Coordinates of C-alpha atoms and ligand atoms in Angstrom, one line a residue:
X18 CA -18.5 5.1 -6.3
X19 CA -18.2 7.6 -9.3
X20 CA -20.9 9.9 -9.1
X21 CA -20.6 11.0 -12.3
X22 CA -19.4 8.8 -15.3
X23 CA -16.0 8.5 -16.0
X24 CA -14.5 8.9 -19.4
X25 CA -11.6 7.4 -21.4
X26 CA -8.5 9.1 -20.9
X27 CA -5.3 9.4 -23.3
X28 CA -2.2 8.4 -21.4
X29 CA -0.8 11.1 -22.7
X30 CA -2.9 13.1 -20.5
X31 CA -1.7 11.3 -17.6
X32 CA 0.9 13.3 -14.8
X33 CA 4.0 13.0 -13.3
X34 CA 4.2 9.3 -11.4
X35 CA 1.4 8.0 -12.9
X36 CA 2.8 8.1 -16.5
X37 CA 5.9 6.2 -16.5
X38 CA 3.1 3.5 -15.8
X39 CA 1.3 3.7 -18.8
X40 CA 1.4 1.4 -21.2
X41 CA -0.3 0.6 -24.6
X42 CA -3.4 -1.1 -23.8
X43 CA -3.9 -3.0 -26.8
X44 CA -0.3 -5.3 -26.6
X45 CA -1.1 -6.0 -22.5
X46 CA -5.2 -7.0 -23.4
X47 CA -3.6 -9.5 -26.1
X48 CA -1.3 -10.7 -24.2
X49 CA -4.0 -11.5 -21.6
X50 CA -6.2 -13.3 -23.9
X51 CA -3.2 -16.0 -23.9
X52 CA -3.0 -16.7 -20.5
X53 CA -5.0 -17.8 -17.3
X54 CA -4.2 -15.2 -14.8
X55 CA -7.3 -13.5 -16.2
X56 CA -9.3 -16.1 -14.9
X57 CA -11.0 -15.6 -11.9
X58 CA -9.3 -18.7 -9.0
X59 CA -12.6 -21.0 -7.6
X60 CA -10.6 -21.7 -3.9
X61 CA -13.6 -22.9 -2.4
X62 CA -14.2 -26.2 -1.9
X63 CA -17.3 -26.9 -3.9
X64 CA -18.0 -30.4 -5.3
X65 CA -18.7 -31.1 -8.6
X66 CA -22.6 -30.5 -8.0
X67 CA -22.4 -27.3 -6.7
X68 CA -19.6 -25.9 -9.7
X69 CA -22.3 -27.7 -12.5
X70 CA -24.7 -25.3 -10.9
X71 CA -22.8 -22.0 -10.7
X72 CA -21.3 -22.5 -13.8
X73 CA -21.9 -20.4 -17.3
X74 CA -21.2 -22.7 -19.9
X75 CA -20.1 -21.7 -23.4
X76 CA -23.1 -21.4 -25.1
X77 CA -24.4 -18.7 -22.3
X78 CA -27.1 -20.7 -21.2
X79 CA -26.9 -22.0 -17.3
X80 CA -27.3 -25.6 -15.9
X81 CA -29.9 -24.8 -14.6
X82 CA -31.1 -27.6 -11.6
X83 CA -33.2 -27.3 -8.7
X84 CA -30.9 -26.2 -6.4
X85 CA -29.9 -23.1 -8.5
X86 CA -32.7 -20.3 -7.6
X87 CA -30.0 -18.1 -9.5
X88 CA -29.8 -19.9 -12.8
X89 CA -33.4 -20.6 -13.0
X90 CA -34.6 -17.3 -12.7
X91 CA -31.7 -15.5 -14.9
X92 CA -33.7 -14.1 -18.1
X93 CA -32.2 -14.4 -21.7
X94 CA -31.0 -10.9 -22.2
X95 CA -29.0 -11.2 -19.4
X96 CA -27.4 -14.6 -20.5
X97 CA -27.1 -13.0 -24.1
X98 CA -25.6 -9.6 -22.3
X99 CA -22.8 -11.9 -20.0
X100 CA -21.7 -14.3 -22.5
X101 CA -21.2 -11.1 -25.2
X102 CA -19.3 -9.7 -22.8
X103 CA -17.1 -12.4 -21.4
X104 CA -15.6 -16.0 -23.4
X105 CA -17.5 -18.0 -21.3
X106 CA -14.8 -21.1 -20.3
X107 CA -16.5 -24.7 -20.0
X108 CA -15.0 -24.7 -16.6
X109 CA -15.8 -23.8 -13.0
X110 CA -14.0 -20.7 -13.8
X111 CA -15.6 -17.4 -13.6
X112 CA -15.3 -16.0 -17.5
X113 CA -12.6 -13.9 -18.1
X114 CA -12.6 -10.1 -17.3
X115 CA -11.8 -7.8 -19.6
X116 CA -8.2 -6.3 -19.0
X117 CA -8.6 -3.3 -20.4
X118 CA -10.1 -1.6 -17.8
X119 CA -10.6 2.2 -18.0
X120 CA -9.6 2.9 -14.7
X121 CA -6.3 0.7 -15.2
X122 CA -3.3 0.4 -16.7
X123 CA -1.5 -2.7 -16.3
X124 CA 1.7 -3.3 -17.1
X125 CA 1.0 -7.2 -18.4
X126 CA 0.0 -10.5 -17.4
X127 CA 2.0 -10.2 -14.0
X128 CA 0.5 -6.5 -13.4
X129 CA -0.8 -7.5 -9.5
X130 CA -4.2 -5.6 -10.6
X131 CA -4.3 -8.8 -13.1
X132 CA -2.3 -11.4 -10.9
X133 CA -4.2 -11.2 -7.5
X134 CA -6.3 -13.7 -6.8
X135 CA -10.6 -12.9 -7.1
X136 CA -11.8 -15.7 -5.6
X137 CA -15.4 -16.7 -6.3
X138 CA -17.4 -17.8 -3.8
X139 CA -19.9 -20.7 -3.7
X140 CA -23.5 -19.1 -2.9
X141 CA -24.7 -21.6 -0.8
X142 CA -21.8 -20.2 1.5
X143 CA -23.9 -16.6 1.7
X144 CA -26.4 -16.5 4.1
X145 CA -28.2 -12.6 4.1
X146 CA -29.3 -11.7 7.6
X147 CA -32.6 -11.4 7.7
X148 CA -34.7 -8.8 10.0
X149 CA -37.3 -9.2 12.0
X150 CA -39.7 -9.2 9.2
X151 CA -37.8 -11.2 7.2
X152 CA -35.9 -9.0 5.0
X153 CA -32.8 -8.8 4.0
X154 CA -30.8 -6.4 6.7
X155 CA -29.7 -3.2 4.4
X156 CA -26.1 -2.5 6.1
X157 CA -26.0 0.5 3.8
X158 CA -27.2 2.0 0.1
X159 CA -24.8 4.9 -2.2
X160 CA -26.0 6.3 -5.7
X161 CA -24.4 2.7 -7.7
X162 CA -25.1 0.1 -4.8
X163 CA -27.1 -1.5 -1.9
X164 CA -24.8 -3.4 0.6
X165 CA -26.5 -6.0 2.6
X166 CA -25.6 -8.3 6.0
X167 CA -25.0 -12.0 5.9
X168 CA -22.4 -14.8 7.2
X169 CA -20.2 -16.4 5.0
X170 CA -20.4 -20.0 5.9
X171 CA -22.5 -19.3 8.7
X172 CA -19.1 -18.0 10.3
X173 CA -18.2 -14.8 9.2
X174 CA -20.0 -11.4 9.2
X175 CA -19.7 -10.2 5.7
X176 CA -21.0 -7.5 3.7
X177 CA -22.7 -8.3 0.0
X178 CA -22.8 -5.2 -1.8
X179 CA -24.5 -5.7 -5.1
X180 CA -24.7 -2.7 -7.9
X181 CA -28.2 -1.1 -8.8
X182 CA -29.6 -3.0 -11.8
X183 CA -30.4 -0.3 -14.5
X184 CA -30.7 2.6 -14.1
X185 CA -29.9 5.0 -17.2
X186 CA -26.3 5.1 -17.0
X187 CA -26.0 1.4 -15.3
X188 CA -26.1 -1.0 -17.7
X189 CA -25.4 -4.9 -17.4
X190 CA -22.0 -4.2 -19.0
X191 CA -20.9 -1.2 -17.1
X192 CA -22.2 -2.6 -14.1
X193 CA -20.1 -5.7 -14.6
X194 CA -16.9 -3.5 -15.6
X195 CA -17.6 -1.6 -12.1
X196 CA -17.9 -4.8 -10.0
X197 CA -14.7 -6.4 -11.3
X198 CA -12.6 -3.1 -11.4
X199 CA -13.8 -3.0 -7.7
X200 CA -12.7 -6.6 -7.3
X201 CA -9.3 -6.4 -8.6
X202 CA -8.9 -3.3 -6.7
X203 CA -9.4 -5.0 -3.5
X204 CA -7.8 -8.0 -4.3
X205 CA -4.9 -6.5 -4.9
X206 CA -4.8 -4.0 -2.1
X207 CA -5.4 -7.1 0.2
X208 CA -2.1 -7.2 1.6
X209 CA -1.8 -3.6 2.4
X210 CA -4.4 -4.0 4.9
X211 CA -5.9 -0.7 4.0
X212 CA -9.5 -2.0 3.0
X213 CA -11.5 -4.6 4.7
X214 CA -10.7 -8.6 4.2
X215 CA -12.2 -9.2 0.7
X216 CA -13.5 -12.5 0.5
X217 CA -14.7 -12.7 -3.6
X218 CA -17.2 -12.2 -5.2
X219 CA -20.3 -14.5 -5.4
X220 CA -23.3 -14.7 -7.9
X221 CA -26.1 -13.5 -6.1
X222 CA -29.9 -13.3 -6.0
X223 CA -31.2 -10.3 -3.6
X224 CA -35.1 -9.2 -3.9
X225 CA -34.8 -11.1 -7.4
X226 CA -32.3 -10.0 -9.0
X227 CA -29.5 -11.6 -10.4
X228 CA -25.4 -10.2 -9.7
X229 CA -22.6 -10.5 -8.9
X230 CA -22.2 -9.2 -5.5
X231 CA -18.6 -7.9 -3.7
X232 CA -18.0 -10.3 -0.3
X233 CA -16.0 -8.1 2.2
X234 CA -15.8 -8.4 5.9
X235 CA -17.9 -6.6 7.8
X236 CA -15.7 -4.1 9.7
X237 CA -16.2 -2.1 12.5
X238 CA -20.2 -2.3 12.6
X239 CA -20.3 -0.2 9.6
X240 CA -19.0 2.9 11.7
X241 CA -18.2 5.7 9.2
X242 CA -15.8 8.3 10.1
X243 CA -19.0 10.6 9.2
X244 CA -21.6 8.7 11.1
X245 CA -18.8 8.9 14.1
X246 CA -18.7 12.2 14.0
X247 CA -22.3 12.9 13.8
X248 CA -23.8 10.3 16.1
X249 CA -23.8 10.8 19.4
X250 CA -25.3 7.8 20.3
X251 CA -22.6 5.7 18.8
X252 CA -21.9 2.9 21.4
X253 CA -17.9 3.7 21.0
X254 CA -18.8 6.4 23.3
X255 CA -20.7 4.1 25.7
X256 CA -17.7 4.5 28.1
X257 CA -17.9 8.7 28.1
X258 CA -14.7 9.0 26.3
X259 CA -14.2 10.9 22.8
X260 CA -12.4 9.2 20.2
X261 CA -9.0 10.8 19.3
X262 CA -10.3 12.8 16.2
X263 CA -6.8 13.9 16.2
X264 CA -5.7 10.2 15.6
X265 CA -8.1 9.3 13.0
X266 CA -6.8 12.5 10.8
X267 CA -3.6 11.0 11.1
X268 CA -4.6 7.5 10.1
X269 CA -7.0 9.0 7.6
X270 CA -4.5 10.7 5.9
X271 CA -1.4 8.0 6.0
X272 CA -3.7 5.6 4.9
X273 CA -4.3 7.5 1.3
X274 CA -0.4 7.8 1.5
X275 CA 0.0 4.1 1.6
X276 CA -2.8 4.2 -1.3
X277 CA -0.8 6.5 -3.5
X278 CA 2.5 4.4 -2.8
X279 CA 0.2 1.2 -4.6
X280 CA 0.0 3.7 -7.8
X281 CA -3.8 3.9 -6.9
X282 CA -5.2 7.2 -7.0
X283 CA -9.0 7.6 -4.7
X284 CA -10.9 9.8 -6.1
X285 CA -13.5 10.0 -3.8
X286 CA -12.0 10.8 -0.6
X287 CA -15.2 11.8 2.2
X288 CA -16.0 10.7 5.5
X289 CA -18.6 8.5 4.2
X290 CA -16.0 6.2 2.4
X291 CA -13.7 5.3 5.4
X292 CA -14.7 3.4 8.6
X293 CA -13.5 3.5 12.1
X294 CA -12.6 0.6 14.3
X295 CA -12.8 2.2 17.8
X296 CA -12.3 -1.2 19.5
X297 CA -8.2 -1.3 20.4
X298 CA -6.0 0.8 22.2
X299 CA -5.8 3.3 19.0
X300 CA -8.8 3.5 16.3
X301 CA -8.0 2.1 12.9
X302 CA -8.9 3.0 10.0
X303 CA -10.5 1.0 6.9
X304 CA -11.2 2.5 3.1
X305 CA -14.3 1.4 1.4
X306 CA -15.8 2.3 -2.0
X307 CA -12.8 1.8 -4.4
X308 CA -15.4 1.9 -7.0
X309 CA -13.9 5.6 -8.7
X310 CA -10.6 4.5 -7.4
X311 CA -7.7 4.5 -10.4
X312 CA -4.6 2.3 -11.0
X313 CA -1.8 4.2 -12.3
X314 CA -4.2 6.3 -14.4
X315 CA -6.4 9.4 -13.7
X316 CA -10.0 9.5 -13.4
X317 CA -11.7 11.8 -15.3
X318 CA -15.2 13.2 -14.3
X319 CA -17.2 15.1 -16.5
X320 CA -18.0 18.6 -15.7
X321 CA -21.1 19.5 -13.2
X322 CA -22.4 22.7 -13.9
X323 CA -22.0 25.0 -11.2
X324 CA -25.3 24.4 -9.8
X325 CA -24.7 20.9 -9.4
X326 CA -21.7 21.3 -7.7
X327 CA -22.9 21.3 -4.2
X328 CA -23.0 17.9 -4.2
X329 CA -19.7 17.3 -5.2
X330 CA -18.1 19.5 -2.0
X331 CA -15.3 17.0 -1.7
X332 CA -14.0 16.7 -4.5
X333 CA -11.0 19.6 -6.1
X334 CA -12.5 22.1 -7.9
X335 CA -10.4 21.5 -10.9
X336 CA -12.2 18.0 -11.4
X337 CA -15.3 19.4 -12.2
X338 CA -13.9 21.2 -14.8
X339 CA -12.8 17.9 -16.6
X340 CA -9.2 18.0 -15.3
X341 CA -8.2 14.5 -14.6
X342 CA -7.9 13.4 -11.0
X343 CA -4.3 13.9 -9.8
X344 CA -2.9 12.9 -6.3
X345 CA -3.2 17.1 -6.0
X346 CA -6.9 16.3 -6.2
X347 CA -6.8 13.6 -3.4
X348 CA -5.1 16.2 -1.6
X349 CA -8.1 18.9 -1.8
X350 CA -10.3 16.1 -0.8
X351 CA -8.1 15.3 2.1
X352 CA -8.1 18.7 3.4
X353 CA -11.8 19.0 3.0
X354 CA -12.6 16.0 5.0
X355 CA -9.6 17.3 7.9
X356 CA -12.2 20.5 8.1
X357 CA -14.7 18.9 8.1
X358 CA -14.0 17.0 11.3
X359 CA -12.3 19.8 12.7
X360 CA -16.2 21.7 12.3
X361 CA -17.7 19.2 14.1
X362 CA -15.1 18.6 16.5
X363 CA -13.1 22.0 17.0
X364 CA -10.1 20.5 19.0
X365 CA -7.3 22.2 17.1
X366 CA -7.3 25.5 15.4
X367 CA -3.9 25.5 13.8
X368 CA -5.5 21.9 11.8
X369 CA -8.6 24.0 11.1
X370 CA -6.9 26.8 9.6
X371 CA -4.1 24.8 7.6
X372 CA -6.8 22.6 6.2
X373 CA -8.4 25.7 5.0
X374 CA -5.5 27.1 3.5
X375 CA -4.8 23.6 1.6
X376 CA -8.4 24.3 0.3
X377 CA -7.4 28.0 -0.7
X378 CA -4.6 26.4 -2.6
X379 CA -3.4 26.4 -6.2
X380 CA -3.8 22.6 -7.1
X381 CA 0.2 22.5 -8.0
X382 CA 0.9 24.7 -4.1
X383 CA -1.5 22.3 -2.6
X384 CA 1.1 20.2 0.1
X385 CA 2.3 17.1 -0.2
X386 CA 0.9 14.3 1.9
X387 CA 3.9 13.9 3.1
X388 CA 3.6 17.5 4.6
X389 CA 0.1 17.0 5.9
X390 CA 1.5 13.9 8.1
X391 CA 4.8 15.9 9.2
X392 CA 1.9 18.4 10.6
X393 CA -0.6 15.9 12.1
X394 CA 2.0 14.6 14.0
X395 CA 3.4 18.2 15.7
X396 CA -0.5 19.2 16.4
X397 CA -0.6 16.2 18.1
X398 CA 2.4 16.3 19.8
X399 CA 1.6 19.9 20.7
X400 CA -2.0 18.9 21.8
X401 CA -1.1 15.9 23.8
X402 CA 1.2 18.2 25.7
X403 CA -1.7 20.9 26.6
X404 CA -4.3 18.1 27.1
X405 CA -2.1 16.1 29.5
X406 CA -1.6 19.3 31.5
X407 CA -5.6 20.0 31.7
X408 CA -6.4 16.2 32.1
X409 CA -3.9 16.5 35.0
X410 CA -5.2 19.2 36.2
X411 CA -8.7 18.5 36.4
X412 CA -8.3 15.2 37.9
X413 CA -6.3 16.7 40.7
X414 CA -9.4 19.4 41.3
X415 CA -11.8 16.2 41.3
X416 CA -9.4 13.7 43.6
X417 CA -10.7 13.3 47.2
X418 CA -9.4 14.1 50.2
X419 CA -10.4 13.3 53.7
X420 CA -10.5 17.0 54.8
X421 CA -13.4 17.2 52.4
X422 CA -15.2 14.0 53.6
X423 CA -14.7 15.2 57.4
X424 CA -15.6 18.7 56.3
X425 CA -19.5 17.2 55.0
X426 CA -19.6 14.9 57.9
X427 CA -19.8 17.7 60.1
X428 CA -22.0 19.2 58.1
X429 CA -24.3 16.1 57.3
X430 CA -23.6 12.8 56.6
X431 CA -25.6 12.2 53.6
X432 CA -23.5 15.5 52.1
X433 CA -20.7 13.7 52.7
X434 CA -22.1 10.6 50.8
X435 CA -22.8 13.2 48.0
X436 CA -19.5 15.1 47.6
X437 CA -17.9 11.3 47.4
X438 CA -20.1 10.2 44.5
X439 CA -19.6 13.5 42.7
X440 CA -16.3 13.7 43.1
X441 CA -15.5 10.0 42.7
X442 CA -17.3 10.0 39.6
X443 CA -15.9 12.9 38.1
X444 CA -12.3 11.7 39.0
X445 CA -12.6 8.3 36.9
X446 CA -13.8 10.7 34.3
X447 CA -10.9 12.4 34.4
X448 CA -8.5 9.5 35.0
X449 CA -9.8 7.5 32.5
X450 CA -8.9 10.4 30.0
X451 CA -6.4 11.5 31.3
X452 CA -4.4 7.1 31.3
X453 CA -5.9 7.0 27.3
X454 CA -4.2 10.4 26.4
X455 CA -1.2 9.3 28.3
X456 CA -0.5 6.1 26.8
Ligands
ATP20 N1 -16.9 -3.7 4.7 C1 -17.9 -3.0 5.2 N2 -18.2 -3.3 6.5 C2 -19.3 -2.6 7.1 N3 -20.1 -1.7 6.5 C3 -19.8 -1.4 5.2 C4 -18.7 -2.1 4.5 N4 -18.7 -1.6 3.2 C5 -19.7 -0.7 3.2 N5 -20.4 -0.6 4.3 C6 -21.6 0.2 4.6 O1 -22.3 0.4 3.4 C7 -22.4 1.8 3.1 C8 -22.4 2.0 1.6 O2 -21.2 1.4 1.0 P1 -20.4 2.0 -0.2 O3 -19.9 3.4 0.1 O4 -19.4 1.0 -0.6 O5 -21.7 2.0 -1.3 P2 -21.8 3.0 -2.5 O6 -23.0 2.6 -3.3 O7 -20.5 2.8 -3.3 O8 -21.9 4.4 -1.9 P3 -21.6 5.8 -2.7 O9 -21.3 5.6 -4.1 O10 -22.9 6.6 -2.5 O11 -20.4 6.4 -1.9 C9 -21.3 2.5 3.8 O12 -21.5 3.8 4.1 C10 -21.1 1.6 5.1 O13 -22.0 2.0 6.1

């Protein structure tokens, strides 16, 4: 999510790819206003009952019943706040969103930012997972939201994640803006499989407070590339193996390609915003947090003062000097978060040191992406070959052989025993690496 606010941005200002897709704001939002694909789709199967109850009606006041925890509790400013902001539609429908999004530029009605479905889920479908004590199970909490646990028709592991009520700069309205731009984002990513199954989004009560909350599928246990890398506890390493770090660069990287190929600039590339399936054969890779994330637009953030800018180290320098994001800026955050695994997990020095220089980089000398991937996949190539030839190695110093075992036996039968369960040990250590590198 944007640490820092965003501002509005002239088209003008916008570079290379990104402007050929800008378009005047004003003729696409009245266009919208005419038709329904603004409307948020209701595919659930809710009876009449249950839409009554989830429903805003035109005035901005909510049928309110008994089985609506939501609707009773919602306070008047917040009813005023919604139905200013949205045409409430005496319908089932969620109201409309507004299309003028800062951090988009649609092209029209059709635009698949506008067109893909946000489905709206029935709440009753939302079940939080509660601890032991009760509460709600916090899967994880950033700067703009909390994102909780629950089952989605007592079926599904799913994530909530719902946006901080007020704070300063969070108001109802920008926190509404952020929710939907978030939804539409992963709505229409959906088919590029590069974010986790969005579900919709559903209204919400969570430690009383009223949202909309963002319905994903909860991937991979909530494994962050970060939290990977730093915990060594992490069951994916229950079976004494590392993970491929070399791999996850490589998907790490092609899957902001396959991001900049939507016309959808990130923004906010770290190891905190992507997580890692380590399940299959190979680990895949999953974007979360599309929250600063643009559609063929730039992002602009305002400009930290220097001693703030520690905690913006992923982001290009050039950004926090209120230059407008650029896929040269994704770039610098790629490279930053290619170090950054290669500090933790030294495995290739060539990576280490062409990282670096990316970092060094003027933003317009910065590679391509492109570039980055053409060199993943020699290191790797290159670093199979060497790690093949250890792995070999070392599992032919740790195979067994019978001169050894009659060697201890004359020595002393229970050295015998030993040297077999060292050496058999270490072997399917060094098999087992040695069959995952191979394959
Ligand atoms: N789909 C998901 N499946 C599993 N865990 C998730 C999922 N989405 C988010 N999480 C967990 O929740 C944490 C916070 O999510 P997210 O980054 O979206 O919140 P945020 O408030 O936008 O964070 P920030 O703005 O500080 O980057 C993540 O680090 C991750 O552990």
């Amino acid at each position: 999510l944007p640490l820092l606010e965003s501002k509005e941005n002239e088209s003008s200002n916008i570079p290379g790819a990104l402007a050929r897709a800008a378009i005047n704001e004003k003729t696409a939002e009245s266009q919208m206003a005419n038709t329904t694909a603004l409307t948020l789709e209701i595919t659930e199967n809710i009876g009449n009952s249950s839409v009554d109850q989830e429903k805003i009606n035109e005035t901005g006041s909510h049928n309110a019943s008994e089985k609506d925890p939501i609707a009773v509790k919602e306070n008047k400013d917040d009813v005023k706040n919604r139905t200013k902001l949205f045409q409430m539609p005496p319908s089932p429908e969620l109201p409309d969103l507004p299309a003028h999004d800062r951090k988009a530029n649609i092209t029209g009605p059709e635009d698949p930012y506008i067109a893909a479905p946000v489905h709206r889920l029935c709440y009753e479908n939302i079940t939080y997972v509660k601890n032991s004590s009760g509460q709600n199970i916090l899967v994880g909490s950033g700067s703009f939201g909390s994102v909780y646990l629950a089952m989605y028709k007592e079926t599904y592991p799913v994530i909530v994640k719902v946006f901080h009520k007020h704070t300063a700069k969070n108001t109802t309205k920008k926190r509404l803006k952020q929710t939907f731009h978030e939804a539409r984002l992963s709505a229409m990513l959906q088919p590029t499989g590069l974010l986790p199954k969005f579900y919709g989004l559903v209204r919400t009560e969570i430690d009383g407070e009223v949202e909309f909350g963002l319905v994903h599928e909860y991937y991979a246990n909530g494994m962050t590339v970060l939290k990977l890398l730093t915990d060594n506890n992490s069951p994916e390493l229950e079976n004494g193996l590392q993970p491929d770090w070399l791999q996850i660069c490589l998907k790490l990287v092609q899957s902001i390609d396959r991001l900049h190929k939507e016309d959808v600039l990130f923004n906010d590339i770290k190891l905190a915003n992507m997580l890692v399936d380590m399940s299959g054969r190979e680990p895949e890779v999953k974007l979360i947090d599309v929250g600063s994330a643009s559609y063929r637009r730039p992002h602009m953030y305002r400009a930290v003062p220097p001693e703030e800018r520690k905690r913006f180290f992923h982001l290009a320098p050039e950004v926090l000097d209120d230059v407008p994001t650029s896929v040269n800026s994704d770039v610098y955050s790629i490279c930053k978060a290619l170090r950054r695994v290669m500090a933790f997990k030294p495995i290739s020095d060539e990576l280490t040191r062409y990282a670096s220089y990316c970092l060094d980089a003027d933003p317009k000398d910065r590679p391509t992406i492109p570039d980055i991937i053409d060199k993943l996949h020699m290191i790797i190539s290159d670093t199979t070959d060497s790690t093949l030839t250890k792995l070999l190695n070392k599992k032919d110093e740790f195979e067994f052989t019978h001169k050894e075992f009659l060697f201890g036996l004359t020595l002393s039968p229970f050295f015998a025993l030993a040297v077999v369960v060292v050496k058999g040990l270490y072997y399917r250590k060094h098999h087992l690496a040695y069959k995952q590198h191979s394959l």
